[in-house]
Each structure stands twice: as structure tokens, then as C-alpha cells.
PDB file of C-alpha atoms in Angstrom:
ATOM      1  CA  MET A  15     -39.737  64.319  42.312  1.00 94.00           C
ATOM      2  CA  MET A  16     -39.573  63.642  38.484  1.00 98.00           C
ATOM      3  CA  PHE A  17     -39.843  60.071  37.754  1.00 98.00           C
ATOM      4  CA  CYS A  18     -38.041  58.338  34.804  1.00 98.00           C
ATOM      5  CA  VAL A  19     -38.521  54.739  33.682  1.00 98.00           C
ATOM      6  CA  MET A  20     -36.320  53.389  30.930  1.00 99.00           C
ATOM      7  CA  ASN A  21     -37.352  50.293  29.408  1.00 98.00           C
ATOM      8  CA  ARG A  22     -34.420  48.257  27.363  1.00 98.00           C
ATOM      9  CA  VAL A  23     -35.768  46.060  24.992  1.00 98.00           C
ATOM     10  CA  PRO A  24     -33.397  43.645  22.904  1.00 98.00           C
ATOM     11  CA  VAL A  25     -34.898  43.687  19.541  1.00 97.00           C
ATOM     12  CA  ALA A  26     -33.914  41.109  16.931  1.00 97.00           C
ATOM     13  CA  PRO A  27     -32.130  42.924  13.824  1.00 96.00           C
ATOM     14  CA  GLU A  28     -34.579  41.840  11.144  1.00 97.00           C
ATOM     15  CA  TRP A  29     -37.730  43.127  13.604  1.00 97.00           C
ATOM     16  CA  ARG A  30     -36.234  46.624  13.798  1.00 97.00           C
ATOM     17  CA  HIS A  31     -38.354  48.399  11.729  1.00 97.00           C
ATOM     18  CA  ALA A  32     -41.635  46.565  12.941  1.00 96.00           C
ATOM     19  CA  PHE A  33     -40.590  47.483  16.483  1.00 96.00           C
ATOM     20  CA  GLU A  34     -40.260  51.455  15.431  1.00 96.00           C
ATOM     21  CA  GLU A  35     -43.098  51.179  13.082  1.00 94.00           C
ATOM     22  CA  ARG A  36     -44.971  50.122  16.361  1.00 92.00           C
ATOM     23  CA  PHE A  37     -44.030  53.552  17.698  1.00 91.00           C
ATOM     24  CA  ARG A  38     -44.659  55.539  14.681  1.00 89.00           C
ATOM     25  CA  ARG A  39     -48.273  54.244  14.587  1.00 87.00           C
ATOM     26  CA  ARG A  40     -49.106  53.822  18.233  1.00 82.00           C
ATOM     27  CA  ALA A  41     -52.450  55.341  19.689  1.00 69.00           C
ATOM     28  CA  GLY A  42     -50.674  58.141  21.754  1.00 82.00           C
ATOM     29  CA  GLN A  43     -52.677  57.365  24.647  1.00 86.00           C
ATOM     30  CA  VAL A  44     -49.556  57.873  27.210  1.00 92.00           C
ATOM     31  CA  GLU A  45     -49.453  61.665  26.293  1.00 92.00           C
ATOM     32  CA  LEU A  46     -52.882  61.937  27.413  1.00 91.00           C
ATOM     33  CA  GLN A  47     -52.146  60.527  31.019  1.00 95.00           C
ATOM     34  CA  ALA A  48     -52.126  62.967  34.137  1.00 96.00           C
ATOM     35  CA  GLY A  49     -48.503  63.492  35.069  1.00 98.00           C
ATOM     36  CA  PHE A  50     -46.805  62.409  32.054  1.00 97.00           C
ATOM     37  CA  VAL A  51     -43.949  65.027  30.552  1.00 97.00           C
ATOM     38  CA  ARG A  52     -42.410  62.992  27.631  1.00 96.00           C
ATOM     39  CA  MET A  53     -41.235  59.917  25.821  1.00 95.00           C
ATOM     40  CA  ALA A  54     -38.175  59.020  23.638  1.00 95.00           C
ATOM     41  CA  VAL A  55     -37.314  55.889  22.044  1.00 96.00           C
ATOM     42  CA  LEU A  56     -33.758  55.252  21.163  1.00 97.00           C
ATOM     43  CA  ARG A  57     -32.514  53.287  18.279  1.00 97.00           C
ATOM     44  CA  PRO A  58     -29.155  51.364  19.516  1.00 97.00           C
ATOM     45  CA  MET A  59     -25.856  52.210  17.141  1.00 96.00           C
ATOM     46  CA  SER A  60     -25.195  48.481  17.495  1.00 93.00           C
ATOM     47  CA  GLU A  61     -26.951  45.225  17.112  1.00 86.00           C
ATOM     48  CA  ASP A  62     -26.094  43.825  20.373  1.00 92.00           C
ATOM     49  CA  THR A  63     -27.332  46.901  22.339  1.00 97.00           C
ATOM     50  CA  PRO A  64     -31.008  46.985  23.016  1.00 98.00           C
ATOM     51  CA  TYR A  65     -33.446  49.914  22.367  1.00 98.00           C
ATOM     52  CA  VAL A  66     -34.245  52.109  24.986  1.00 98.00           C
ATOM     53  CA  VAL A  67     -38.170  53.655  25.481  1.00 97.00           C
ATOM     54  CA  GLU A  68     -37.735  56.408  27.989  1.00 98.00           C
ATOM     55  CA  THR A  69     -40.662  57.995  29.756  1.00 97.00           C
ATOM     56  CA  LEU A  70     -40.413  60.868  32.209  1.00 98.00           C
ATOM     57  CA  TRP A  71     -43.336  61.326  34.759  1.00 98.00           C
ATOM     58  CA  GLN A  72     -43.999  64.146  37.099  1.00 98.00           C
ATOM     59  CA  ASP A  73     -43.772  61.668  39.897  1.00 98.00           C
ATOM     60  CA  ARG A  74     -43.924  57.849  40.429  1.00 98.00           C
ATOM     61  CA  ALA A  75     -47.377  57.810  41.349  1.00 98.00           C
ATOM     62  CA  ALA A  76     -48.360  59.240  37.899  1.00 98.00           C
ATOM     63  CA  PHE A  77     -46.498  55.993  36.236  1.00 98.00           C
ATOM     64  CA  GLU A  78     -48.065  53.799  38.293  1.00 98.00           C
ATOM     65  CA  ALA A  79     -51.522  55.133  37.281  1.00 97.00           C
ATOM     66  CA  TRP A  80     -50.631  54.443  33.798  1.00 96.00           C
ATOM     67  CA  VAL A  81     -49.375  51.257  34.314  1.00 97.00           C
ATOM     68  CA  GLY A  82     -52.737  50.637  36.126  1.00 96.00           C
ATOM     69  CA  SER A  83     -54.680  51.826  33.569  1.00 95.00           C
ATOM     70  CA  GLU A  84     -57.036  50.704  30.558  1.00 93.00           C
ATOM     71  CA  ASP A  85     -54.967  52.619  28.067  1.00 91.00           C
ATOM     72  CA  PHE A  86     -51.804  50.702  29.276  1.00 93.00           C
ATOM     73  CA  ARG A  87     -53.252  47.462  28.855  1.00 92.00           C
ATOM     74  CA  GLN A  88     -54.381  48.289  25.213  1.00 89.00           C
ATOM     75  CA  ALA A  89     -51.269  49.947  24.389  1.00 87.00           C
ATOM     76  CA  HIS A  90     -49.392  46.758  25.270  1.00 88.00           C
ATOM     77  CA  ALA A  91     -52.372  44.063  23.978  1.00 88.00           C
ATOM     78  CA  ASN A  92     -50.863  42.787  20.805  1.00 87.00           C
ATOM     79  CA  PRO A  93     -46.694  42.374  21.316  1.00 90.00           C
ATOM     80  CA  LEU A  94     -44.613  41.518  18.490  1.00 94.00           C
ATOM     81  CA  PRO A  95     -43.947  37.676  18.513  1.00 96.00           C
ATOM     82  CA  LYS A  96     -41.317  36.197  21.063  1.00 95.00           C
ATOM     83  CA  GLU A  97     -39.034  35.516  18.026  1.00 97.00           C
ATOM     84  CA  ALA A  98     -38.992  39.806  17.568  1.00 97.00           C
ATOM     85  CA  TYR A  99     -36.678  39.775  20.718  1.00 97.00           C
ATOM     86  CA  ASN A 100     -33.609  38.490  21.771  1.00 95.00           C
ATOM     87  CA  GLY A 101     -33.767  37.804  25.137  1.00 94.00           C
ATOM     88  CA  GLU A 102     -35.976  39.825  27.987  1.00 95.00           C
ATOM     89  CA  GLY A 103     -36.388  43.286  28.568  1.00 95.00           C
ATOM     90  CA  LYS A 104     -35.349  45.050  31.445  1.00 98.00           C
ATOM     91  CA  MET A 105     -37.048  48.147  33.006  1.00 98.00           C
ATOM     92  CA  GLU A 106     -35.066  50.449  35.248  1.00 98.00           C
ATOM     93  CA  SER A 107     -36.364  53.552  37.234  1.00 98.00           C
ATOM     94  CA  PHE A 108     -34.714  56.867  38.337  1.00 98.00           C
ATOM     95  CA  GLU A 109     -35.668  59.905  40.160  1.00 98.00           C
ATOM     96  CA  LEU A 110     -34.297  63.014  38.227  1.00 96.00           C
ATOM     97  CA  VAL A 111     -31.558  64.879  40.171  1.00 96.00           C
ATOM     98  CA  ALA A 112     -30.875  67.383  37.677  1.00 95.00           C
ATOM     99  CA  SER A 113     -31.440  68.119  33.784  1.00 92.00           C
ATOM    100  CA  ALA A 114     -30.390  70.790  31.147  1.00 92.00           C
ATOM    101  CA  GLU A 115     -32.327  71.862  28.050  1.00 86.00           C
ATOM    102  CA  THR A 116     -32.383  74.271  25.296  1.00 87.00           C
ATOM    103  CA  SER A 117     -35.406  75.948  23.676  1.00 82.00           C
ATOM    104  CA  ILE A 118     -34.310  74.508  20.114  1.00 80.00           C
ATOM    105  CA  SER A 119     -37.026  72.688  18.725  1.00 71.00           C
ATOM    106  CA  VAL A 120     -36.187  69.067  17.374  1.00 65.00           C
ATOM    107  CA  LYS A 121     -38.134  67.035  14.675  1.00 64.00           C
ATOM    108  CA  THR A 122     -37.216  63.118  14.841  1.00 62.00           C
ATOM    109  CA  SER A 123     -37.478  60.848  11.792  1.00 55.00           C
ATOM    110  CA  ILE A 124     -40.614  59.544  13.736  1.00 49.00           C
ATOM    111  CA  SER A 125     -42.399  62.459  13.298  1.00 45.00           C
ATOM    112  CA  ILE A 126     -42.791  63.467  16.864  1.00 46.00           C
ATOM    113  CA  GLU A 127     -41.772  67.059  17.616  1.00 46.00           C
ATOM    114  CA  THR A 128     -40.043  67.702  20.655  1.00 47.00           C
ATOM    115  CA  SER A 129     -38.874  70.666  22.376  1.00 47.00           C
ATOM    116  CA  PHE A 130     -35.661  70.520  24.512  1.00 43.00           C
TER     117      PHE A 130
END
């Protein structure tokens, strides 16, 4: 069963650009991981709402392999300073029960092309 992880990250307003820029300039190692399906970074519409970083995996084992990998350690090696965050983040995990998609290709503002 498909496995979804949602990381909720409370970013301080003055650090939002830096946070987004890290995703724009990331090395892209997650895309090379076996079982990886997609990633989306969702910007909140209000300052008191956290960012959501969603990843979708073919199964939980694929996600756990990513978290245990050297690529994961490298991707998380240089975090933003503590003051960039308004409190602790939260990770939530889900099994995908149903989904719907279209064949329209969407180009995002962070230059990642995704087909839905």
C-alpha cells in the first residue's frame, strides 16, 4: 500500500524565503531512491500555519530505507538555524486509501514539473 509522509514545519516569517530556497536548490537525491513517487512542498497561506512537506512512497519500507540512507543524512546535514523555526515540527504518516489525478502537467513556481 502506498505510504505518505507529511512533515509540518513551522517556519518563522523572516526565514520563509530561505526555507523555500533550500528546496529549490536541493541535490535531488530523494528522486533517486527506490520506491519514491513524489514530493510536494506546500507554502501556508497564513503565517501561523506550518509548511507541509509531503512525500509519497510505494510502501513504508521504501520510506524507511530512505531515512536510513547516507543520501538522507547528507540532505539533512546543514539545517537552518534554530531561530528559523517557530517551535517543533511534526511528522505524520498515512496509508493512501484513494486518490484522483488528471493528466494535466503543472509547472510550479519552484521549477519542479509535476504531472497530476
